[in-house]
Structure formats: C-alpha cells, structure tokens
Coordinates of C-alpha atoms in Angstrom, one line a residue:
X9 CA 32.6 28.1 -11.8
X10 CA 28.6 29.0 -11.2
X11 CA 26.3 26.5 -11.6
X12 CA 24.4 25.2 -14.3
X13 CA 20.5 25.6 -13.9
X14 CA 20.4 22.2 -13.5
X15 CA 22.5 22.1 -11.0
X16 CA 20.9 24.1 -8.8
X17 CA 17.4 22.4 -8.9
X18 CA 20.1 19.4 -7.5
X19 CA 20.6 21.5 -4.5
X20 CA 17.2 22.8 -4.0
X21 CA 15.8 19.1 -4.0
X22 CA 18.6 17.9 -1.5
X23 CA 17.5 20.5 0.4
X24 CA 13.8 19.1 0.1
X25 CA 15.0 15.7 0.9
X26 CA 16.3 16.2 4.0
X27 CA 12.8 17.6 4.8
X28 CA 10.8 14.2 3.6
X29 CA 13.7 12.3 5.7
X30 CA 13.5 14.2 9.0
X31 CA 9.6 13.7 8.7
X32 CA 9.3 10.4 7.7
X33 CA 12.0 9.1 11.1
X34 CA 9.0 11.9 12.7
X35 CA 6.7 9.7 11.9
X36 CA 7.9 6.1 12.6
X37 CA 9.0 7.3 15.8
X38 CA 5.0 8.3 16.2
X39 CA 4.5 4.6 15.5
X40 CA 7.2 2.8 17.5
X41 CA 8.5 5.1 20.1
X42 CA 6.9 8.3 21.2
X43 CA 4.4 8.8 24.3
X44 CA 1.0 9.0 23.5
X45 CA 0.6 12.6 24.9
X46 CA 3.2 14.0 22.5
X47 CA 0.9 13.5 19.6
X48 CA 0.1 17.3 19.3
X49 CA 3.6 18.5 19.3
X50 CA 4.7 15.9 16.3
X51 CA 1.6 17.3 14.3
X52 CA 3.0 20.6 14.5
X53 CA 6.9 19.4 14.0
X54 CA 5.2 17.2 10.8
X55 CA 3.4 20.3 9.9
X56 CA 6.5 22.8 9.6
X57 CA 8.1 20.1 7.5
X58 CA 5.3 19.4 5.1
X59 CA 5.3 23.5 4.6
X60 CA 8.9 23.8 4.2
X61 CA 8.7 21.3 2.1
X62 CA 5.9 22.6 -0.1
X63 CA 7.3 26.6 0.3
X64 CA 10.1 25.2 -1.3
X65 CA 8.8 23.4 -4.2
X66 CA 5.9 26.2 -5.0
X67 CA 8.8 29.0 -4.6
X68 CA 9.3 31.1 -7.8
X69 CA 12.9 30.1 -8.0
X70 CA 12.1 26.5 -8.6
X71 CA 9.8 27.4 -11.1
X72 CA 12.7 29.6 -12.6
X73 CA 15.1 27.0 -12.3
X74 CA 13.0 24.4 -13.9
X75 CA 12.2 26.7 -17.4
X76 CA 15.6 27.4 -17.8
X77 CA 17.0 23.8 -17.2
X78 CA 14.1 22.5 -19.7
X79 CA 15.3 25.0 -22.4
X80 CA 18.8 23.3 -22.2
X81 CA 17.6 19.5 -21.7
X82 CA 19.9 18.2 -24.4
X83 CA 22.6 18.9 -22.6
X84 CA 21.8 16.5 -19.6
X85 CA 22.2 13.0 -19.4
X86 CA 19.4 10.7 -19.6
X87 CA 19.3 10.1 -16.1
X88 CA 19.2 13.5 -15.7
X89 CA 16.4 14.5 -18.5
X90 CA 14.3 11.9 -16.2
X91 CA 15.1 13.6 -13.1
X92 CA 14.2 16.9 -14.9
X93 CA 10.5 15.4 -15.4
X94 CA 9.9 14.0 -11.6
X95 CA 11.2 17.5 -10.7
X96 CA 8.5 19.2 -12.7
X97 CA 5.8 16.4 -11.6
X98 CA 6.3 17.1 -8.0
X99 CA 6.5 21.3 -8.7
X100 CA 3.3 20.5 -10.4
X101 CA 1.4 18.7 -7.4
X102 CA 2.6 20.8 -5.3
X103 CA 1.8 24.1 -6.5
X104 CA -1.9 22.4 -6.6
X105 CA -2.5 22.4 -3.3
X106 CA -2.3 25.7 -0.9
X107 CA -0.1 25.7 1.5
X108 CA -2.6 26.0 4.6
X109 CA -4.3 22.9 3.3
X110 CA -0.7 21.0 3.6
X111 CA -0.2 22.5 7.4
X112 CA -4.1 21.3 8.3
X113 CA -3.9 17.9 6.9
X114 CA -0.5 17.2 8.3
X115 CA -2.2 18.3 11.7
X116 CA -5.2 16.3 11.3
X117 CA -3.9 13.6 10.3
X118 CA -1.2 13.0 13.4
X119 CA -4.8 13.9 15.3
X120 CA -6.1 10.8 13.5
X121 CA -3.6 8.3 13.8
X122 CA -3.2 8.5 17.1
X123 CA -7.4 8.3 18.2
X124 CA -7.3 5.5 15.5
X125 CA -4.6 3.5 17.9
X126 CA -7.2 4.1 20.9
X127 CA -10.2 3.3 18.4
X128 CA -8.5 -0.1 17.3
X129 CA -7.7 -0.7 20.7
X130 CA -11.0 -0.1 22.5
X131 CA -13.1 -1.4 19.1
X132 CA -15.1 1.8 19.2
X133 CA -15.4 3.3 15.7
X134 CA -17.1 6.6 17.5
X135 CA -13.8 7.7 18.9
X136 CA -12.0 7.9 15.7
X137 CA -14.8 8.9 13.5
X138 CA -14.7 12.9 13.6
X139 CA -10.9 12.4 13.5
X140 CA -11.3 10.3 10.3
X141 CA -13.9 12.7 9.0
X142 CA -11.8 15.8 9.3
X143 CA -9.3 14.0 7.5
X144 CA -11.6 12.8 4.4
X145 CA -12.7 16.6 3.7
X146 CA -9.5 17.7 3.6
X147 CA -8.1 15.0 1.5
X148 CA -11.6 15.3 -0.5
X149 CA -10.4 19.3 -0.9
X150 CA -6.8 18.6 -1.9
X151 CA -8.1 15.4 -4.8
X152 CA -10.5 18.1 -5.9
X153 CA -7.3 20.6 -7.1
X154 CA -4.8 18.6 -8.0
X155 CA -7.3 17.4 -10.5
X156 CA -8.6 20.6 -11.7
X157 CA -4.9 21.3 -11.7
X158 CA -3.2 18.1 -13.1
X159 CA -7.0 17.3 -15.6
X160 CA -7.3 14.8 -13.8
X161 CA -10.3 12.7 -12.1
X162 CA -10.1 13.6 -8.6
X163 CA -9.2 10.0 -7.5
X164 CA -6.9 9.8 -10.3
X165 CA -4.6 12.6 -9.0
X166 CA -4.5 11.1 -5.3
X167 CA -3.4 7.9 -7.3
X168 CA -0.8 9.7 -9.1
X169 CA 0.5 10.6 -5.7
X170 CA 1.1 6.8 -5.3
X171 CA 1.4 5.1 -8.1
X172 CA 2.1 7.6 -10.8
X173 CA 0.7 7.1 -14.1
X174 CA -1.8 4.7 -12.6
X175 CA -5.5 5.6 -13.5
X176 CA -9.1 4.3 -12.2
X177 CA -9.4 3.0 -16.2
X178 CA -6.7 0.8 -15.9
X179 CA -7.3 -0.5 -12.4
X180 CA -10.9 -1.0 -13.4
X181 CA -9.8 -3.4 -15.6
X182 CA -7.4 -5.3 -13.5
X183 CA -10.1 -5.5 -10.8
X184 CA -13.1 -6.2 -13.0
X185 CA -10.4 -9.9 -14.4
X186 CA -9.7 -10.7 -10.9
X187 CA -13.4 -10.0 -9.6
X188 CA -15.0 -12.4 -12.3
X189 CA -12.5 -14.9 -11.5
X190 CA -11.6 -14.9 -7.4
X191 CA -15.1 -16.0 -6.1
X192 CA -15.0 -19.8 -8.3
X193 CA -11.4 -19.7 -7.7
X194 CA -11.7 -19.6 -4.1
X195 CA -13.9 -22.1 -3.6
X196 CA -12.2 -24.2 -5.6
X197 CA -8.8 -23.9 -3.3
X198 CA -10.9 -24.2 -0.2
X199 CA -12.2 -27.7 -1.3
X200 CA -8.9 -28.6 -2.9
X201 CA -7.5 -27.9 0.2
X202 CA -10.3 -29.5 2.7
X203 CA -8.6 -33.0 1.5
X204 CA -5.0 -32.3 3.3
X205 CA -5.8 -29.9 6.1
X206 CA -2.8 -29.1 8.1
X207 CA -1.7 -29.7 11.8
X208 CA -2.0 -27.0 13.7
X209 CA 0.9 -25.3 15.9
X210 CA 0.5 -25.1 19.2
X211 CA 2.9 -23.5 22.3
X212 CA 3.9 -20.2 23.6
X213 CA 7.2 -18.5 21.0
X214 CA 9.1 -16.2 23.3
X215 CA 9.1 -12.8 21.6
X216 CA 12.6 -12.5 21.6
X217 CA 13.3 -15.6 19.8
X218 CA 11.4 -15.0 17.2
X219 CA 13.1 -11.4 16.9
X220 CA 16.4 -13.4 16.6
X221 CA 15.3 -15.6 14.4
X222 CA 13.5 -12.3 11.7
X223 CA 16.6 -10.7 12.2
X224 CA 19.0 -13.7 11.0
X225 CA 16.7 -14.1 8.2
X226 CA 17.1 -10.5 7.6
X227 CA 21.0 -10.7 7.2
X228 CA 20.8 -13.6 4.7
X229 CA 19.1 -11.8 2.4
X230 CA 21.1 -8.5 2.7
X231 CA 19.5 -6.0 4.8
X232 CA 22.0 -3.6 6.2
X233 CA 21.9 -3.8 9.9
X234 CA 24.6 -0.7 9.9
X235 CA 21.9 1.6 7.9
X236 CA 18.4 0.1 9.4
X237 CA 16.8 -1.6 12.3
X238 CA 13.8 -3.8 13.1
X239 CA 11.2 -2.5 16.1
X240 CA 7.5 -3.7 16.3
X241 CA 4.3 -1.2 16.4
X242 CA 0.5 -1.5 16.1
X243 CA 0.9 -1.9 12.3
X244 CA 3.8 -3.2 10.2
X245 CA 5.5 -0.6 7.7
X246 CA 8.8 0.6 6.7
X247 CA 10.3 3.9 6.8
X248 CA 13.1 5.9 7.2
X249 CA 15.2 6.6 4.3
X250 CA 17.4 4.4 2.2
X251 CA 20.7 5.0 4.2
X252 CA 18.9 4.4 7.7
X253 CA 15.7 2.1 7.0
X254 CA 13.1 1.2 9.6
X255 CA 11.1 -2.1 9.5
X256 CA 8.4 -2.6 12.0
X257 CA 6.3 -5.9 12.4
X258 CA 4.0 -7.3 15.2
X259 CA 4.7 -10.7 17.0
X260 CA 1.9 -12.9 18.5
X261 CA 3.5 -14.9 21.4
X262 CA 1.1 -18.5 20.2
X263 CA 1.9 -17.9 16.0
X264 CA 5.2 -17.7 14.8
X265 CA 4.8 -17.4 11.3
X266 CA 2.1 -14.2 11.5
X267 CA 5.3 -12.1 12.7
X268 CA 7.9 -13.5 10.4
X269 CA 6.1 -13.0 7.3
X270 CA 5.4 -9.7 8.3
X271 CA 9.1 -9.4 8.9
X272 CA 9.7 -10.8 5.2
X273 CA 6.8 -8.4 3.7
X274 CA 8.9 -5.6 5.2
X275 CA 11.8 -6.7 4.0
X276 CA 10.9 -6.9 0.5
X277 CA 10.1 -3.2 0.6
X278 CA 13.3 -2.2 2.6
X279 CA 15.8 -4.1 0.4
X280 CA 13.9 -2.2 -2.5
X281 CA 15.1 0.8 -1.2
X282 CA 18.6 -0.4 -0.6
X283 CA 18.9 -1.6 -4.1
X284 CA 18.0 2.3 -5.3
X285 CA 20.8 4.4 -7.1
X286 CA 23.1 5.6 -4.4
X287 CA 24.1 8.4 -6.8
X288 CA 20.8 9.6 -7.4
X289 CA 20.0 9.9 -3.4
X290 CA 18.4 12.6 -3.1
X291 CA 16.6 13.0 -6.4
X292 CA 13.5 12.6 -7.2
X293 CA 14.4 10.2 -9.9
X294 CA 16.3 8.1 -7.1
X295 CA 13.0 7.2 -5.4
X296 CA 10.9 3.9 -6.0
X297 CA 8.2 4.2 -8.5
X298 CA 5.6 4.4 -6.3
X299 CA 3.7 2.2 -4.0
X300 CA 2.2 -0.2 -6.8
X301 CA 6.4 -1.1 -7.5
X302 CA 7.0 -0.7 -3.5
X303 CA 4.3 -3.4 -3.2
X304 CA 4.8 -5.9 -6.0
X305 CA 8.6 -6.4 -4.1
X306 CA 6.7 -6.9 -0.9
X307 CA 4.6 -9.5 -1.9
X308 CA 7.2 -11.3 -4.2
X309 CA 9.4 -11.9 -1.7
X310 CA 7.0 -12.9 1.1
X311 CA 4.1 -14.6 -0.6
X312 CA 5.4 -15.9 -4.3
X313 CA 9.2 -16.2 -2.8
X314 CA 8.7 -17.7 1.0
X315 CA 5.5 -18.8 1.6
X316 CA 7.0 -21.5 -1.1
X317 CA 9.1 -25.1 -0.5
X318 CA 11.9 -24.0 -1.5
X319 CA 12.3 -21.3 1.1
X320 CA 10.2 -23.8 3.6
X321 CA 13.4 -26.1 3.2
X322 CA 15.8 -23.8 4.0
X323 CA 13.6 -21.9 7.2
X324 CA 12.8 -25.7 8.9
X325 CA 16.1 -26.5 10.7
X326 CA 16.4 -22.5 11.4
X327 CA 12.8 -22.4 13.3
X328 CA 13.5 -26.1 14.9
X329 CA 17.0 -24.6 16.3
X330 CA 14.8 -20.9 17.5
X331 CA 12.4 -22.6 19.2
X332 CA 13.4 -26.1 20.2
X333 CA 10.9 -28.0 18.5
X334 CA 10.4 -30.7 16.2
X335 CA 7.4 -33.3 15.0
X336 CA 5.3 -33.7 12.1
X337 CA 3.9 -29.9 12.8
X338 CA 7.0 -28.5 11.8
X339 CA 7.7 -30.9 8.4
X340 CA 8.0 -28.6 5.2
X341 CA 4.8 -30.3 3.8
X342 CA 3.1 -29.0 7.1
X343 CA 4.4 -25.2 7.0
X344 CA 3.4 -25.2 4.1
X345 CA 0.0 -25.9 3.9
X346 CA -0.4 -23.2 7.0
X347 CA 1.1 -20.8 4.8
X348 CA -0.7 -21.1 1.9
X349 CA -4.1 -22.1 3.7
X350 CA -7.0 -20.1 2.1
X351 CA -9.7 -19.0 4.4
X352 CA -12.7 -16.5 3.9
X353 CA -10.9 -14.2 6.9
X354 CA -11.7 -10.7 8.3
X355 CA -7.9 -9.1 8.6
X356 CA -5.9 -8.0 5.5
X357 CA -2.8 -8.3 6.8
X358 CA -3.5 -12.1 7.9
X359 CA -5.4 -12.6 4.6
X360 CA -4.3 -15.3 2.1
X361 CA -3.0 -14.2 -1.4
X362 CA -5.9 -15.6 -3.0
X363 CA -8.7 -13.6 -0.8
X364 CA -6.5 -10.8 -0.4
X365 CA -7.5 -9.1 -3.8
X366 CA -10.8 -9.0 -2.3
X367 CA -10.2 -7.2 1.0
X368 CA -8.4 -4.3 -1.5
X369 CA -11.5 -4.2 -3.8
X370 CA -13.5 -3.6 -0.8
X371 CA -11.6 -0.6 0.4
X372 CA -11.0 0.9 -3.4
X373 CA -15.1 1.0 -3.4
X374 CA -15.2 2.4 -0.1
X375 CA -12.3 5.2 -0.3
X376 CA -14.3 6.1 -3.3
X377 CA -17.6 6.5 -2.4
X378 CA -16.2 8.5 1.0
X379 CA -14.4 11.2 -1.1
X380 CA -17.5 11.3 -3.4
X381 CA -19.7 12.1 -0.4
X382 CA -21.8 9.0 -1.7
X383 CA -20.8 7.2 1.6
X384 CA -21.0 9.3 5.4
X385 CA -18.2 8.1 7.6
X386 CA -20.7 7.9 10.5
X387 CA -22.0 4.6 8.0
X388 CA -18.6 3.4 7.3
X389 CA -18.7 0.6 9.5
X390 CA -22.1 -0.9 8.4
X391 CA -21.3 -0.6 5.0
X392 CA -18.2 -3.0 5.7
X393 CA -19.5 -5.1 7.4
X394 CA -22.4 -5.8 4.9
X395 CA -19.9 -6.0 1.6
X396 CA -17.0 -8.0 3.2
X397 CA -20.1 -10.3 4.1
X398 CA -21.1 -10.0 1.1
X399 CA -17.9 -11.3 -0.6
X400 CA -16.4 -13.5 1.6
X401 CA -19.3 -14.9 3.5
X402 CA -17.4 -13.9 7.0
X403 CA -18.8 -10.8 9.2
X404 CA -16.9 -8.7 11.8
X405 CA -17.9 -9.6 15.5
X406 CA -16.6 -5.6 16.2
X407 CA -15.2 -2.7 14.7
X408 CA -11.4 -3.8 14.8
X409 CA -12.0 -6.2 12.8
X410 CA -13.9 -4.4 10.4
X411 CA -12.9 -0.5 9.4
X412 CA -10.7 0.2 12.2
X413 CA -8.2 -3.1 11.3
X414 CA -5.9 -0.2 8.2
X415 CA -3.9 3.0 9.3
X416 CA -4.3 4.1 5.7
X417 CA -7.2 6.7 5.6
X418 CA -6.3 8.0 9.5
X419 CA -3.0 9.3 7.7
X420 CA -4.6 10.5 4.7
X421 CA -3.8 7.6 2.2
X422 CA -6.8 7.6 0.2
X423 CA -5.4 6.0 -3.6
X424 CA -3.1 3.8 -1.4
X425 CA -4.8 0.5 -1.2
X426 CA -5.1 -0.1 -5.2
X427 CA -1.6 -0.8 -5.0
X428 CA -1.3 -3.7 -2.9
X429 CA -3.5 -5.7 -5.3
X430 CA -1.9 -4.3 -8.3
X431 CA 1.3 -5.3 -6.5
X432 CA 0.5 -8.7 -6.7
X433 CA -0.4 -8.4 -9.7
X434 CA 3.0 -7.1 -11.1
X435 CA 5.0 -9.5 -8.5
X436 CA 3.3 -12.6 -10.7
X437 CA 4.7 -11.0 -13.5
X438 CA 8.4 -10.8 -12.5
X439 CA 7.9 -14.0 -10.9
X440 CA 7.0 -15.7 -14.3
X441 CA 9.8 -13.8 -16.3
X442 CA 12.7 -14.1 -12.9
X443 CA 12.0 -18.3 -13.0
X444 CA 12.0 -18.8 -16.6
X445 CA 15.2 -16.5 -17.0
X446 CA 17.1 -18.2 -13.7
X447 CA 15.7 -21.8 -13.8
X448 CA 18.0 -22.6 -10.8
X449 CA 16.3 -20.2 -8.4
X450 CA 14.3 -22.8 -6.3
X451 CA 17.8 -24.5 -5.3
X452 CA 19.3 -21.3 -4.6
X453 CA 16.5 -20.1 -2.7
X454 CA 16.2 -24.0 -0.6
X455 CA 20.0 -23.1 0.0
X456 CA 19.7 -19.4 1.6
X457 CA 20.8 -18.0 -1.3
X458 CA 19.6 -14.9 -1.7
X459 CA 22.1 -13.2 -4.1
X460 CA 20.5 -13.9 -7.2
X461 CA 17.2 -13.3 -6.8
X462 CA 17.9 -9.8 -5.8
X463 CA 21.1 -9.4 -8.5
X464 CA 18.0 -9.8 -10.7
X465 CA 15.8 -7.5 -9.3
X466 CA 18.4 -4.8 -8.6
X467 CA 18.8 -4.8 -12.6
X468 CA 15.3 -5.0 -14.1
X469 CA 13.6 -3.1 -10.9
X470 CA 15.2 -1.1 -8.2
X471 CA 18.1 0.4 -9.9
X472 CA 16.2 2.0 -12.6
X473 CA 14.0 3.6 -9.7
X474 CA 11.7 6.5 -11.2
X475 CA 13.7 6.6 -14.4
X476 CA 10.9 4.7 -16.1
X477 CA 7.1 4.7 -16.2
X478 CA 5.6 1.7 -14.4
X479 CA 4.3 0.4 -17.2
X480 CA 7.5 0.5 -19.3
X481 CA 9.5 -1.1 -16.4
X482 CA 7.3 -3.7 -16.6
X483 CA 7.0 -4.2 -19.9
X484 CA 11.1 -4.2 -20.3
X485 CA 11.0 -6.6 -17.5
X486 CA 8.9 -9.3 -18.3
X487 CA 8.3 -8.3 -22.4
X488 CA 5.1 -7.9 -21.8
X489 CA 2.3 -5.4 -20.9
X490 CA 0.9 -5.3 -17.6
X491 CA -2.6 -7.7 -17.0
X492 CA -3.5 -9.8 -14.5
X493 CA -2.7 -12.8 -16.5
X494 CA 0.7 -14.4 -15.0
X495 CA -1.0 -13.8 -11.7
X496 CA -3.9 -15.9 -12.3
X497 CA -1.7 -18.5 -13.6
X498 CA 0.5 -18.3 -10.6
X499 CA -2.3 -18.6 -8.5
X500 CA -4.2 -21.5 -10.2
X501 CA -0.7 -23.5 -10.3
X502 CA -0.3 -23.1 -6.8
X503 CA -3.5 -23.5 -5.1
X504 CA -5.2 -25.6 -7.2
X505 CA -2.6 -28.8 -7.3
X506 CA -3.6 -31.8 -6.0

C-alpha cells in the first residue's frame, strides 16, 4: 500500500533527525571528549550535517509533500495536524537561509568555541574576539533573512529559533516588571539576610565522591542511566538525544554544592526530554517547546524545587554519609541559607535566583546592540564591565569573569539568553499552580519522592511537547496567562521571610 503524503514527510523528517542527533553527540563530544587539535575536522563533520540537514528540508520534495499533506489535513489526527505545522515552520526557516551560510556558520562557530575555551582559560578577550566577530556577521546575515522571510524583526526570528512564538514585545514587558522591581528587592534580601549569615564550608570534597553522590541523586529522580550518562566539561549543558542523553556539570574540589546543583539544573532539562512522547520521536512535534520551556524545568527543579527544606531534608544524611562530615555547617537551616544566599556576584551560572534576572538582562541588551552594529565586539568587554557595575555594583577583575564567563554567542546563540529569565519566570508559575494542586508535595519531596512531581509535569508539560504554543501550555497549566507575577511572589515569600 503507498504511502500517504503525510506519511512520507514522517520519513523524510526521521531521516533529518538522525542528522540533528549525530551532530548534537558531535558536539558534546567537542565539549567533553575530543583533543583540542581535532577542532577543524568536527567543523567540517558539523558542517556536512547542518547541510544535509538543510538540503533536505529546502528540497522541492518536502515542499511537495507538505502542500499535498495540507490539502488533506482533516484527515490527520490532531497530533498529527500539529506536527504538520512544526514541519512547515522549520521548511520555512530553513528555506530562509542559503545553504553556504549554514556550512560557514557551522565552521565558524566550532572555530569559536574552541578559541573561546583558550580565551576563558588564559582571560584574554583578544584571542577570541575575531573568532566571535566572524560569528556575529554571520548570525547578523542569517537574523536579517529569516526576518525578511518569516516578517519578522530580525532579533525576533533568531528568537523564534528558541523559543518560538516568543517576541522582543512580550519580553520587553517581562523585563521592564522585573527591572523596576529586582534593584529594591535585592537589597532588601541582602539586609534581610545580613541578620542570619551562614557558616561557611570548609575542606577538600574528592571529585569522585561528589560524582557518586550527583549520580544517586540522579537515579531517585528517574534519569535513565541505560539511555544517558553524566561527564564534566568547561560549561554545564545537556545533549544528546532523548534515548541517549548527556549531562555535563563542573565540580570544584573546596564547594560541594556549586557541582550538584549544576548536576540538578541539568537534570531538570534531561528528564524533560525523557518525559517527551516516545511515539512522536523523531517529529518535530516530539521535541520540547523550545529553550524558554527547556529552561523553566531547569530552574524548577534546581532553584524552586532543591535549593528548598524540603529537598535540604532529604539531601543532609546523603551528603553527611558522601563525605563523612557532620556539625552545625551541614544542619538543613545552614544549607540552606548557602543556597539561597543573595550576593551582587559576577558569574551567571553561580548567581542567585534573585540577581540572576539581571545577568540575562545584561546579555539581552548586549546581543542586541552587537547584531545591530550599535556595539563593536572589540568594545564588548568594556561595555560589560561598565553595565554589570552598573547594576549590581560588582566589577570584573579580568575578562573571564566578564564576557568570556557564556559559550552562547561563540556557538552562534544569539536569542538564547532571554530564555533563562523567562524560564524562571514560567517555573514560578507551575510552581504556584503544581503546590496548590498537590498540597502534599513538600513531604514527598523531604521523602525522595520524586514520582509525583514529575507525574505532574509529564502531564501538563513534557508530554504535550510542541503540540501547543508556549503560551497556551502555560495558560492550560496554571489557568492563567503568562506574567511575571507568581515569580515575584515566589520570590518575595522566599527571600524576604524573617
């Protein structure tokens, strides 16, 4: 029996799947395992892919396939009528953007990420400066068609690429509630806070123990050791694929809670993925809904969900056993004031959830004003230094701690960082609606019980994956439209008790 129209776009995207997941393990094995030297050969491996990839979805079959499976959408399923759209969505980008200018910025950026690592490591923004400039014109190229292409702002269509349906009007919004609020709020925690300062930990954490003790955590909350693994690298991420997921964190040998939250951060992404629609693998409609949803499970389950008591009560006897300590240091009241300690501090990654908004509205302006040509990347690293003093009253000694500290634009991410703050943002929202609709969650979670917290995200997130706008999952989440709001109350409850 030949196949349906329909059908065959199933094949053809398969097909373009296994691209994506070949080049995605390329590139965490860039990250985690591959010499140094081999850095022009995986550019031109990543490259092939990215233009098979986009031969494929620009091809005139695809296009035929797709107008004669759209003239017979009533006879799909709904599943299928939304797989149908994310087909057409990515046909759309792609055929946007020339195919050279795929093969260049797949080169470049594998250039990039690797003189960003030597950059970072030597604190000398010079090195990776041309790299990151090659980079910004091509990305500045590809914004400026897909726009012209999708009528959209040129930053708007490299957020579409991340967070689609997200726009500069409604993050504007978002940003502009948060920005009028964060500067009273955090001074406010930081004198709250000033009356119970916490004891500090002190000693050397063996590495290996605190791998054990990341990976144990890992198990209790489901992530499948069979179909994923955890290795460290210069930045934490997860990639992979959801049938063979890698998480990668970094572990500081004098701070063992920098590593395991980083662990937890990751985790939140990677059970995301392992909570998609096994039957829609493969589809576009079987992926997550973008990096603003990827996000907003990150940051629930590390900041709202473990840097909490609850949690704190079940991790105690678990670190006291990993490292063979005990004393007032390690008390629940104790982690927890080192968890949730707000300090005006240079390094996203390390930041607090109450400053970390501010570190993202930084970058948003910056990523803005490079593509705009407003901002020369020769001046990136004055300009930072000058507005994250500005906001935060802290300045970076050197450039690692400044513009060189975030992968993101070495790879091409420009759009990216919006979507860690509206992350948050959305993970304050589930958090309100999850607690109210399973009161008992707190003892569950003190238990190590892990089940339903995700049973309930696995049915109002991950398994619709792209089925759904973002802004319909989260209103038929939470009942509500998405605002800042819950966040700020979240927030305000947490860091401003007594």
């Amino acid at each position: 029996m030949a196949l349906t129209p329909y059908q065959q776009l199933e094949q053809e995207f398969r097909r373009l799947h296994a691209f994506r997941s070949a080049a995605s393990l390329l590139r965490w094995d860039s990250a985690v395992m591959m010499p140094r030297g081999s850095s022009e050969q995986r550019g031109e491996q990543l490259a092939v892919l990215e233009t098979e990839s986009h031969s494929l979805l620009t091809s005139p079959r695809v296009s035929r396939l797709l107008d004669r499976a759209e003239a017979n959408l009533q006879a799909l399923e709904d599943w299928q009528q939304a797989n149908l759209k994310e087909m057409r969505r990515e046909r759309d980008h792609a055929i946007a953007t020339p195919q050279n200018l795929v093969s260049r910025l797949a080169k470049a950026t594998s250039r990039a990420e690797i003189k960003w690592i030597e950059a970072r490591q030597k604190s000398d923004f010079s090195l990776f400066a041309p790299h990151l400039e090659e980079v910004a014109n091509l990305v500045r190229n590809k914004a400026e068609l897909l726009g012209k292409a999708l009528k959209l702002d040129p930053y708007d269509a490299l957020l579409d690429e991340f967070s689609p349906g997200l726009t500069t009007a409604e993050i504007d919004g978002i940003f502009t509630t948060l920005g009028r609020r964060l500067p009273g709020l955090i001074q406010e925690a930081i004198e709250v806070q000033a009356k119970s300062p916490p004891l500090e930990i002190n000693g050397k954490f063996a590495v290996s123990k605190q791998r054990h003790l990341a990976t144990d955590l890992m198990k209790s909350m489901g992530f499948p050791f069979d179909r994923g693994r955890l290795d460290e690298s210069e930045h934490p991420f997860t990639g992979g694929i959801p049938g063979d997921i890698r998480i990668t964190t970094r572990f500081s040998p004098t701070d063992p809670l920098t590593g395991l939250m980083g662990v937890l951060h990751e985790t939140g992404h990677a059970m995301y993925d392992v909570g998609l629609p096994e039957a829609w693998r493969g589809q576009p409609v079987g992926r997550d809904r973008g990096m603003t949803v990827q996000e907003s499970q990150s940051l629930l389950l590390e900041m709202l969900i473990c840097r909490n008591r609850p949690f704190l009560r079940y991790l105690k006897p678990l670190m006291e056993k990993a490292f063979g300590v005990t004393g007032p240091e390690w008390e629940v009241e104790n982690l927890y004031r080192l968890l949730t300690r707000v300090r005006r501090s240079l390094i996203r990654v390390d930041a607090d959830e109450v400053t970390y908004p501010v570190h993202i509205l930084l970058r948003y302006e910056l990523e803005q004003e490079i593509l705009k040509g407003e901002l020369k990347i020769r001046d990136l690293p004055e300009a930072w230094n000058t507005r994250i003093g500005d906001r935060l009253g802290v300045r970076p000694a050197n450039d690692a701690e400044g513009c060189l500290q975030d992968v993101h634009w070495a790879v091409g991410s420009f759009g990216y960082f919006p979507s860690y703050a509206i992350g948050a943002v959305i993970a304050g929202q589930l958090y309100e609606s999850l607690r109210y609709e399973r009161p008992q969650l707190d003892e569950e979670i003190a238990a190590g019980q892990f089940t339903g917290l995700f049973d309930w995200l696995r049915q109002n997130v991950h398994s619709l994956a792209a089925s759904v706008s973002t802004p319909d999952l989260i209103r038929n989440a939470t009942g509500k439209p998405l605002s800042a709001a819950a966040w700020l109350r979240y927030i305000e409850g947490k860091y401003l008790e007594p």
